[in-house]
């Protein structure tokens, strides 16, 4: 097994499992954040793109799927297995990622601020459409064959469609090595998504560690939203919430809805400036009654996940109209780490005004504008220009779609027997190391933090 990404960083997840005559790639993510990471997207995947017999996706997030169009462009032609919901979400996300790549390249060429002439997209919408044709869907719980490997998806409770993957690797003489890839693991007792299914017995566990050094705390999200947002709204300011269009946008608005309906929050206009969040919410509403989501959410009307005063902005013209609206109001736009998308236009306009609030609600990877804001940067660079940050910046805890340290440990301990070996991936080094220290005294498993490109024999 070789770790071609998703180690030492939360992005670029790619794990290649090979036997003498077969290979399967688990996840095919894009590197994001720090420039040295983003440059890796241009450097080739680290293996022959035609080598994997199949690709298996844990979930649709771009750091797990965003390299697919590039891999197909480079020659991959096999099936890409995913749950039905992941296939639908991935379609939306990959087409959007490709559009952003094309728009960014075009914008850079128009403004001439790129060092590359001409600036090229990593891949195009056409490449993304081609990659999507290779997707084959399999439901949770069905054991299927990918070459000589056997694969089963189980609900990971992270976002709509998310799975952890049970992989049975043939080892000869009817023996199989059982590996579980956690993908991104969701949380326990949260609205909208289900709890992660207990960890089945396995020989090797590849476990994410995004929040391996943190606890999400127990303060209620609604209390935090009130405390942080109300002062800004009362003075007529605008609250900008950069949010991933999948899961986070739905979760934030769901909490606001509960707060408004129980009289704990004012009925201010909420603008969701993201065609993608609009499309993804449609999917969430469609899956509300299925095993994919927490069935206890009330869902009597279409669009049930949102309060009445939510307005969606689909077109660029709609988005521009937002510039002239008076406060108080809440604007939710993606991307969640301010790495691209419409949120940048809002940031450019809203950040210099001290009456406004920028409210971060998810993980902010190193090297992103989100992380810079979180760390109190006085300016951030947007479209080649330094923008002053005079607006207040805050962060709401508990809206993460990732398990925290205690929840990761709880999931590992939910297995009927401990794995022989645990690889910690998908975490910045302090998070992975901290989780390793916490796990070692509790489980007899060998706990390993692999390095980028490192390879291990399956024993
Ligand atoms: Zn994810």
Short mmCIF file of C-alpha atoms and ligand atoms in Angstrom, two decimals:
data_model
loop_
_atom_site.label_atom_id
_atom_site.label_comp_id
_atom_site.label_asym_id
_atom_site.label_seq_id
_atom_site.Cartn_x
_atom_site.Cartn_y
_atom_site.Cartn_z
CA UNK A 1 0.00 0.00 0.00
CA UNK A 2 1.39 3.40 -0.99
CA UNK A 3 0.31 6.77 0.41
CA UNK A 4 0.27 9.14 -2.58
CA UNK A 5 -1.48 11.99 -0.79
CA UNK A 6 -3.53 12.87 2.26
CA UNK A 7 -0.48 12.51 4.51
CA UNK A 8 1.00 15.46 6.39
CA UNK A 9 -1.99 17.43 5.03
CA UNK A 10 -5.77 17.19 4.99
CA UNK A 11 -5.91 17.28 1.18
CA UNK A 12 -5.02 15.14 -1.82
CA UNK A 13 -6.18 11.79 -0.40
CA UNK A 14 -4.91 8.97 -2.68
CA UNK A 15 -4.08 5.50 -1.41
CA UNK A 16 -2.93 2.82 -3.83
CA UNK A 17 -3.31 -0.80 -2.77
CA UNK A 18 -1.51 -3.27 -5.05
CA UNK A 19 -1.05 -7.01 -5.30
CA UNK A 20 1.18 -8.73 -7.84
CA UNK A 21 -1.47 -8.55 -10.54
CA UNK A 22 -3.99 -5.96 -9.46
CA UNK A 23 -4.29 -2.48 -7.94
CA UNK A 24 -7.11 -0.36 -6.52
CA UNK A 25 -6.91 3.35 -5.76
CA UNK A 26 -8.92 4.57 -2.78
CA UNK A 27 -9.88 8.24 -3.30
CA UNK A 28 -8.38 10.54 -5.89
CA UNK A 29 -8.21 13.92 -4.22
CA UNK A 30 -6.91 17.31 -5.18
CA UNK A 31 -4.19 19.00 -3.12
CA UNK A 32 -5.38 22.36 -1.75
CA UNK A 33 -4.03 25.10 0.48
CA UNK A 34 -0.30 25.82 0.59
CA UNK A 35 1.28 26.62 -2.76
CA UNK A 36 3.78 23.74 -2.46
CA UNK A 37 0.76 21.42 -2.10
CA UNK A 38 -1.19 22.94 -4.98
CA UNK A 39 1.85 22.57 -7.22
CA UNK A 40 1.73 18.81 -6.60
CA UNK A 41 -1.47 18.68 -8.65
CA UNK A 42 0.66 19.53 -11.68
CA UNK A 43 3.35 16.96 -10.91
CA UNK A 44 1.57 13.76 -11.86
CA UNK A 45 -0.08 11.29 -9.49
CA UNK A 46 3.10 9.42 -8.40
CA UNK A 47 1.97 6.18 -10.13
CA UNK A 48 1.10 5.06 -13.65
CA UNK A 49 -2.41 6.52 -14.23
CA UNK A 50 -3.35 3.29 -16.01
CA UNK A 51 -2.17 1.04 -13.16
CA UNK A 52 -5.29 0.96 -10.92
CA UNK A 53 -7.91 -1.59 -12.03
CA UNK A 54 -10.55 0.45 -10.20
CA UNK A 55 -10.97 3.56 -8.09
CA UNK A 56 -13.12 3.53 -4.95
CA UNK A 57 -14.40 6.83 -3.53
CA UNK A 58 -15.18 7.39 0.14
CA UNK A 59 -17.11 10.61 -0.52
CA UNK A 60 -17.51 13.51 -2.92
CA UNK A 61 -15.42 16.27 -1.32
CA UNK A 62 -12.85 17.67 -3.75
CA UNK A 63 -9.91 16.70 -1.53
CA UNK A 64 -11.06 13.09 -2.16
CA UNK A 65 -12.31 13.31 -5.78
CA UNK A 66 -10.91 16.51 -7.32
CA UNK A 67 -8.01 14.84 -9.12
CA UNK A 68 -10.25 12.39 -11.06
CA UNK A 69 -10.61 14.56 -14.20
CA UNK A 70 -6.84 15.00 -14.31
CA UNK A 71 -6.21 11.25 -13.86
CA UNK A 72 -8.64 10.45 -16.69
CA UNK A 73 -6.96 13.15 -18.80
CA UNK A 74 -3.66 11.34 -18.10
CA UNK A 75 -5.03 7.96 -19.22
CA UNK A 76 -7.08 6.27 -16.46
CA UNK A 77 -9.95 4.28 -18.00
CA UNK A 78 -11.33 1.97 -15.30
CA UNK A 79 -14.50 2.08 -13.19
CA UNK A 80 -14.87 4.63 -10.37
CA UNK A 81 -17.05 3.13 -7.61
CA UNK A 82 -19.13 5.33 -5.29
CA UNK A 83 -22.43 5.25 -3.43
CA UNK A 84 -25.39 6.62 -5.46
CA UNK A 85 -25.56 9.80 -3.36
CA UNK A 86 -21.81 10.35 -3.66
CA UNK A 87 -22.11 10.03 -7.44
CA UNK A 88 -24.74 12.78 -7.47
CA UNK A 89 -22.82 15.11 -5.16
CA UNK A 90 -19.55 14.44 -7.01
CA UNK A 91 -21.16 15.46 -10.29
CA UNK A 92 -22.03 18.87 -8.84
CA UNK A 93 -18.65 19.34 -7.12
CA UNK A 94 -16.42 18.20 -9.99
CA UNK A 95 -18.21 20.33 -12.58
CA UNK A 96 -17.91 23.29 -10.22
CA UNK A 97 -14.22 22.59 -9.57
CA UNK A 98 -13.58 22.44 -13.31
CA UNK A 99 -15.48 25.70 -13.87
CA UNK A 100 -13.46 27.39 -11.14
CA UNK A 101 -10.22 26.14 -12.72
CA UNK A 102 -11.29 27.51 -16.10
CA UNK A 103 -12.55 30.82 -14.65
CA UNK A 104 -9.43 31.36 -12.54
CA UNK A 105 -7.19 30.74 -15.53
CA UNK A 106 -9.27 33.09 -17.71
CA UNK A 107 -9.37 35.76 -14.99
CA UNK A 108 -5.61 35.53 -14.42
CA UNK A 109 -5.03 35.88 -18.16
CA UNK A 110 -7.35 38.91 -18.40
CA UNK A 111 -5.77 40.68 -15.44
CA UNK A 112 -2.28 39.43 -16.24
CA UNK A 113 -1.34 38.69 -12.61
CA UNK A 114 -0.34 35.06 -13.12
CA UNK A 115 3.33 34.21 -13.53
CA UNK A 116 2.30 31.76 -16.25
CA UNK A 117 1.49 33.00 -19.75
CA UNK A 118 -1.05 31.89 -20.56
CA UNK A 119 -2.35 30.52 -17.23
CA UNK A 120 -3.87 27.09 -17.91
CA UNK A 121 -6.59 25.21 -16.02
CA UNK A 122 -5.55 21.89 -14.43
CA UNK A 123 -8.59 20.45 -16.19
CA UNK A 124 -11.70 21.64 -17.96
CA UNK A 125 -15.45 20.99 -17.68
CA UNK A 126 -15.06 18.58 -20.58
CA UNK A 127 -12.44 16.60 -18.65
CA UNK A 128 -14.76 16.47 -15.61
CA UNK A 129 -17.68 15.23 -17.73
CA UNK A 130 -15.47 12.52 -19.16
CA UNK A 131 -14.35 11.39 -15.69
CA UNK A 132 -17.97 11.28 -14.48
CA UNK A 133 -18.80 8.73 -17.19
CA UNK A 134 -16.63 6.18 -15.39
CA UNK A 135 -18.61 6.32 -12.14
CA UNK A 136 -20.44 3.12 -11.13
CA UNK A 137 -22.73 3.20 -8.11
CA UNK A 138 -23.01 0.63 -5.31
CA UNK A 139 -25.26 1.00 -2.24
CA UNK A 140 -24.17 0.79 1.40
CA UNK A 141 -23.70 -2.77 2.63
CA UNK A 142 -23.37 -4.55 -0.74
CA UNK A 143 -20.12 -6.50 -1.11
CA UNK A 144 -18.89 -6.09 -4.70
CA UNK A 145 -15.84 -6.98 -6.75
CA UNK A 146 -13.32 -4.44 -8.02
CA UNK A 147 -10.89 -6.59 -10.00
CA UNK A 148 -9.75 -9.28 -7.58
CA UNK A 149 -10.52 -7.05 -4.55
CA UNK A 150 -13.81 -7.07 -2.65
CA UNK A 151 -15.30 -3.78 -1.51
CA UNK A 152 -18.15 -2.76 0.83
CA UNK A 153 -19.36 0.78 1.56
CA UNK A 154 -20.63 1.65 5.08
CA UNK A 155 -22.19 4.94 6.19
CA UNK A 156 -19.50 7.22 7.67
CA UNK A 157 -21.96 10.00 8.63
CA UNK A 158 -19.69 12.78 7.29
CA UNK A 159 -21.66 14.23 4.35
CA UNK A 160 -24.46 13.01 2.09
CA UNK A 161 -23.30 9.71 0.54
CA UNK A 162 -20.10 9.43 2.58
CA UNK A 163 -18.76 5.96 3.24
CA UNK A 164 -15.93 4.22 4.92
CA UNK A 165 -14.56 1.49 2.71
CA UNK A 166 -13.95 -2.15 3.64
CA UNK A 167 -11.41 -3.54 1.22
CA UNK A 168 -10.55 -7.26 1.07
CA UNK A 169 -7.17 -7.72 -0.60
CA UNK A 170 -6.50 -11.24 -1.97
CA UNK A 171 -3.32 -12.65 -0.39
CA UNK A 172 -3.35 -16.13 -2.02
CA UNK A 173 -4.66 -19.47 -0.69
CA UNK A 174 -8.12 -17.98 -0.05
CA UNK A 175 -6.65 -15.54 2.43
CA UNK A 176 -7.63 -11.88 2.37
CA UNK A 177 -6.14 -8.88 4.14
CA UNK A 178 -8.95 -6.69 5.44
CA UNK A 179 -8.33 -2.93 5.26
CA UNK A 180 -10.78 -0.26 6.34
CA UNK A 181 -10.35 3.29 4.98
CA UNK A 182 -12.27 5.65 7.23
CA UNK A 183 -12.50 8.37 4.56
CA UNK A 184 -13.65 11.39 6.52
CA UNK A 185 -15.49 10.31 9.62
CA UNK A 186 -18.63 12.14 10.75
CA UNK A 187 -19.76 12.96 14.26
CA UNK A 188 -22.06 11.36 16.79
CA UNK A 189 -25.47 12.82 17.77
CA UNK A 190 -25.56 15.59 15.16
CA UNK A 191 -28.56 16.76 13.15
CA UNK A 192 -28.97 15.86 9.45
CA UNK A 193 -26.28 13.15 9.22
CA UNK A 194 -26.35 9.76 10.94
CA UNK A 195 -23.76 8.46 13.39
CA UNK A 196 -20.90 6.53 11.76
CA UNK A 197 -21.62 2.79 11.50
CA UNK A 198 -19.40 0.85 14.00
CA UNK A 199 -15.96 -0.16 12.77
CA UNK A 200 -15.98 -3.80 11.58
CA UNK A 201 -13.09 -6.17 12.37
CA UNK A 202 -10.06 -5.48 10.15
CA UNK A 203 -6.31 -6.11 9.93
CA UNK A 204 -5.40 -2.58 8.89
CA UNK A 205 -7.23 0.69 9.54
CA UNK A 206 -6.41 3.85 7.58
CA UNK A 207 -7.86 6.56 9.81
CA UNK A 208 -8.32 10.27 9.20
CA UNK A 209 -6.96 12.64 11.87
CA UNK A 210 -8.16 16.12 10.81
CA UNK A 211 -9.20 17.00 14.37
CA UNK A 212 -6.93 14.46 16.07
CA UNK A 213 -5.67 17.14 18.46
CA UNK A 214 -8.97 18.86 19.22
CA UNK A 215 -12.26 18.56 20.96
CA UNK A 216 -15.28 20.31 19.41
CA UNK A 217 -16.48 21.23 22.89
CA UNK A 218 -20.00 21.09 24.17
CA UNK A 219 -21.18 24.67 23.85
CA UNK A 220 -24.38 24.72 21.81
CA UNK A 221 -24.04 25.96 18.25
CA UNK A 222 -27.14 28.12 18.64
CA UNK A 223 -25.71 29.87 21.72
CA UNK A 224 -22.48 30.56 19.85
CA UNK A 225 -24.36 31.86 16.79
CA UNK A 226 -26.35 34.21 19.03
CA UNK A 227 -23.32 35.47 20.93
CA UNK A 228 -21.16 35.97 17.87
CA UNK A 229 -23.66 37.18 15.24
CA UNK A 230 -26.15 39.31 17.17
CA UNK A 231 -23.90 42.36 17.87
CA UNK A 232 -23.10 42.67 14.15
CA UNK A 233 -26.72 42.24 13.07
CA UNK A 234 -27.95 44.74 15.68
CA UNK A 235 -25.65 47.44 14.33
CA UNK A 236 -26.84 46.76 10.78
CA UNK A 237 -23.72 44.95 9.64
CA UNK A 238 -23.37 42.00 7.33
CA UNK A 239 -22.27 38.57 8.50
CA UNK A 240 -20.28 36.68 5.88
CA UNK A 241 -20.20 32.92 6.44
CA UNK A 242 -17.80 31.13 4.10
CA UNK A 243 -19.20 27.60 3.98
CA UNK A 244 -18.72 24.45 1.99
CA UNK A 245 -21.76 23.99 -0.23
CA UNK A 246 -22.07 20.40 0.92
CA UNK A 247 -23.11 19.62 4.48
CA UNK A 248 -21.86 22.82 6.13
CA UNK A 249 -24.24 25.22 4.35
CA UNK A 250 -27.14 22.88 5.19
CA UNK A 251 -26.00 22.47 8.79
CA UNK A 252 -25.54 26.21 9.42
CA UNK A 253 -28.94 27.07 8.00
CA UNK A 254 -30.57 24.19 9.85
CA UNK A 255 -29.26 25.58 13.16
CA UNK A 256 -30.37 29.10 12.19
CA UNK A 257 -33.80 27.72 11.32
CA UNK A 258 -34.17 26.04 14.71
CA UNK A 259 -32.93 29.23 16.41
CA UNK A 260 -35.35 31.47 14.50
CA UNK A 261 -38.33 29.14 14.95
CA UNK A 262 -37.76 28.94 18.69
CA UNK A 263 -37.48 32.72 18.98
CA UNK A 264 -33.80 32.74 19.90
CA UNK A 265 -32.60 34.51 16.78
CA UNK A 266 -33.95 37.49 14.81
CA UNK A 267 -35.66 36.87 11.49
CA UNK A 268 -32.93 38.51 9.39
CA UNK A 269 -32.57 37.82 5.66
CA UNK A 270 -30.22 34.94 4.88
CA UNK A 271 -28.71 34.92 1.40
CA UNK A 272 -27.14 31.77 0.07
CA UNK A 273 -24.97 32.94 -2.77
CA UNK A 274 -24.10 29.62 -4.28
CA UNK A 275 -25.81 27.77 -7.09
CA UNK A 276 -23.99 24.71 -5.83
CA UNK A 277 -25.44 24.92 -2.32
CA UNK A 278 -28.85 25.28 -3.94
CA UNK A 279 -28.34 22.11 -6.02
CA UNK A 280 -26.84 20.15 -3.14
CA UNK A 281 -29.72 21.14 -0.85
CA UNK A 282 -32.08 19.71 -3.44
CA UNK A 283 -30.22 16.41 -3.10
CA UNK A 284 -30.33 16.56 0.70
CA UNK A 285 -34.07 17.10 0.58
CA UNK A 286 -34.45 14.13 -1.75
CA UNK A 287 -32.44 11.83 0.53
CA UNK A 288 -34.05 13.01 3.80
CA UNK A 289 -36.16 9.91 4.17
CA UNK A 290 -33.43 7.44 3.28
CA UNK A 291 -30.81 5.55 5.26
CA UNK A 292 -28.33 8.15 4.03
CA UNK A 293 -29.48 10.82 6.48
CA UNK A 294 -30.85 11.25 9.97
CA UNK A 295 -34.55 10.55 9.51
CA UNK A 296 -35.57 12.53 12.57
CA UNK A 297 -35.29 15.91 10.79
CA UNK A 298 -38.77 17.34 10.24
CA UNK A 299 -39.30 17.45 6.49
CA UNK A 300 -42.87 18.31 5.72
CA UNK A 301 -42.20 20.80 2.94
CA UNK A 302 -39.77 20.90 0.06
CA UNK A 303 -36.72 22.93 1.04
CA UNK A 304 -37.42 21.78 4.58
CA UNK A 305 -33.83 22.19 5.67
CA UNK A 306 -34.05 25.96 5.49
CA UNK A 307 -35.81 28.77 7.29
CA UNK A 308 -38.42 30.73 5.33
CA UNK A 309 -36.25 33.81 4.93
CA UNK A 310 -33.51 32.09 2.96
CA UNK A 311 -32.95 33.44 -0.51
CA UNK A 312 -30.87 31.60 -3.08
CA UNK A 313 -28.75 33.45 -5.58
CA UNK A 314 -27.98 31.43 -8.66
CA UNK A 315 -26.69 33.76 -11.34
CA UNK A 316 -23.79 36.20 -11.24
CA UNK A 317 -26.34 39.02 -11.68
CA UNK A 318 -28.24 37.79 -8.60
CA UNK A 319 -24.97 37.68 -6.74
CA UNK A 320 -24.09 41.25 -7.72
CA UNK A 321 -27.46 42.54 -6.52
CA UNK A 322 -26.39 41.47 -3.05
CA UNK A 323 -23.75 44.20 -3.06
CA UNK A 324 -26.36 46.93 -2.86
CA UNK A 325 -28.64 45.43 -0.22
CA UNK A 326 -28.58 47.10 3.20
CA UNK A 327 -27.80 45.18 6.40
CA UNK A 328 -28.51 43.51 8.66
CA UNK A 329 -28.15 40.28 6.78
CA UNK A 330 -26.29 37.02 6.59
CA UNK A 331 -24.49 35.99 3.41
CA UNK A 332 -23.42 32.37 3.04
CA UNK A 333 -21.09 31.64 0.12
CA UNK A 334 -18.50 29.04 -0.78
CA UNK A 335 -15.74 28.02 -0.71
CA UNK A 336 -15.46 27.31 2.99
CA UNK A 337 -11.73 28.00 3.27
CA UNK A 338 -11.93 31.03 0.91
CA UNK A 339 -9.73 29.29 -1.65
CA UNK A 340 -11.99 30.34 -4.53
CA UNK A 341 -15.60 30.86 -5.57
CA UNK A 342 -18.03 33.70 -5.01
CA UNK A 343 -17.10 34.19 -1.38
CA UNK A 344 -13.96 36.02 -2.56
CA UNK A 345 -15.95 38.85 -4.13
CA UNK A 346 -17.88 39.27 -0.87
CA UNK A 347 -14.68 39.11 1.17
CA UNK A 348 -13.09 41.82 -0.95
CA UNK A 349 -16.08 44.11 -0.36
CA UNK A 350 -16.99 43.27 3.24
CA UNK A 351 -13.62 42.74 4.95
CA UNK A 352 -12.47 46.42 5.03
CA UNK A 353 -15.61 47.55 6.96
CA UNK A 354 -15.36 47.15 10.77
CA UNK A 355 -19.16 46.90 11.09
CA UNK A 356 -19.11 43.48 9.41
CA UNK A 357 -18.32 40.02 10.72
CA UNK A 358 -16.58 37.13 9.00
CA UNK A 359 -17.74 33.93 10.64
CA UNK A 360 -15.73 30.78 9.93
CA UNK A 361 -17.54 27.49 10.48
CA UNK A 362 -15.27 24.71 9.26
CA UNK A 363 -11.73 23.43 9.15
CA UNK A 364 -9.24 25.97 7.72
CA UNK A 365 -6.25 24.24 6.15
CA UNK A 366 -2.77 25.75 6.34
CA UNK A 367 -2.06 28.16 3.50
CA UNK A 368 -5.70 29.10 2.87
CA UNK A 369 -7.14 32.61 3.29
CA UNK A 370 -9.45 31.11 5.92
CA UNK A 371 -6.48 30.07 8.04
CA UNK A 372 -4.86 33.50 7.58
CA UNK A 373 -8.07 35.20 8.79
CA UNK A 374 -8.34 32.81 11.72
CA UNK A 375 -4.79 33.68 12.73
CA UNK A 376 -5.54 37.41 12.63
CA UNK A 377 -3.88 38.44 9.35
CA UNK A 378 -4.31 42.23 8.87
CA UNK A 379 -4.63 41.79 5.09
CA UNK A 380 -5.47 38.94 2.72
CA UNK A 381 -4.63 38.76 -0.97
CA UNK A 382 -7.67 38.49 -3.24
CA UNK A 383 -7.37 38.54 -7.05
CA UNK A 384 -3.81 39.84 -6.79
CA UNK A 385 -4.69 42.74 -4.45
CA UNK A 386 -4.11 43.05 -0.69
CA UNK A 387 -7.44 43.60 1.05
CA UNK A 388 -7.49 45.16 4.55
CA UNK A 389 -9.29 43.08 7.15
CA UNK A 390 -11.06 45.48 9.54
CA UNK A 391 -14.18 43.35 9.95
CA UNK A 392 -14.24 41.15 13.04
CA UNK A 393 -13.32 37.50 12.43
CA UNK A 394 -14.79 34.73 14.52
CA UNK A 395 -15.18 31.01 14.44
CA UNK A 396 -18.10 28.79 15.47
CA UNK A 397 -17.17 25.40 16.94
CA UNK A 398 -19.21 22.25 16.66
CA UNK A 399 -20.33 22.70 13.05
CA UNK A 400 -17.55 20.54 11.73
CA UNK A 401 -18.47 17.51 9.66
CA UNK A 402 -15.41 15.74 11.11
CA UNK A 403 -15.22 13.65 14.25
CA UNK A 404 -13.02 15.21 16.95
CA UNK A 405 -10.36 13.27 18.87
CA UNK A 406 -12.76 11.64 21.32
CA UNK A 407 -15.13 10.65 18.52
CA UNK A 408 -12.29 9.15 16.44
CA UNK A 409 -11.22 7.09 19.46
CA UNK A 410 -14.81 6.11 20.16
CA UNK A 411 -15.13 4.83 16.58
CA UNK A 412 -11.88 2.84 16.75
CA UNK A 413 -13.11 1.29 20.00
CA UNK A 414 -16.47 0.42 18.42
CA UNK A 415 -14.75 -2.49 16.60
CA UNK A 416 -15.33 -5.94 18.11
CA UNK A 417 -11.55 -6.45 18.02
CA UNK A 418 -8.78 -3.87 17.54
CA UNK A 419 -7.03 -3.59 14.13
CA UNK A 420 -3.46 -4.94 14.03
CA UNK A 421 -2.16 -1.73 12.51
CA UNK A 422 -3.56 1.81 12.28
CA UNK A 423 -2.25 4.35 9.79
CA UNK A 424 -3.10 7.94 10.63
CA UNK A 425 -3.68 10.08 7.55
CA UNK A 426 -5.57 13.23 6.51
CA UNK A 427 -4.20 15.44 9.25
CA UNK A 428 -1.58 18.12 9.67
CA UNK A 429 1.40 16.69 11.61
CA UNK A 430 0.46 17.99 15.11
CA UNK A 431 -3.06 16.54 14.76
CA UNK A 432 -1.85 13.11 13.59
CA UNK A 433 0.85 12.95 16.29
CA UNK A 434 -1.53 13.97 19.03
CA UNK A 435 -4.07 11.32 17.97
CA UNK A 436 -1.31 8.68 17.84
CA UNK A 437 -0.33 9.53 21.41
CA UNK A 438 -3.93 9.33 22.54
CA UNK A 439 -4.53 5.98 20.78
CA UNK A 440 -1.37 4.10 21.79
CA UNK A 441 -2.23 3.51 25.45
CA UNK A 442 -5.84 2.58 24.58
CA UNK A 443 -5.46 0.04 21.76
CA UNK A 444 -2.86 -2.71 21.28
CA UNK A 445 -2.60 -1.81 17.55
CA UNK A 446 0.64 -0.59 16.01
CA UNK A 447 -0.02 3.11 15.25
CA UNK A 448 1.89 4.54 12.28
CA UNK A 449 1.99 8.02 10.72
CA UNK A 450 3.04 7.41 7.11
CA UNK A 451 5.02 9.91 5.06
CA UNK A 452 4.15 11.15 1.58
CA UNK A 453 4.96 8.43 -0.98
CA UNK A 454 5.80 5.88 1.72
CA UNK A 455 4.96 2.27 0.97
CA UNK A 456 4.06 -0.58 3.34
CA UNK A 457 3.74 -4.34 2.87
CA UNK A 458 0.42 -5.78 4.02
CA UNK A 459 1.27 -8.40 6.61
ZN1 LIG B 1 -14.71 15.35 3.53
#
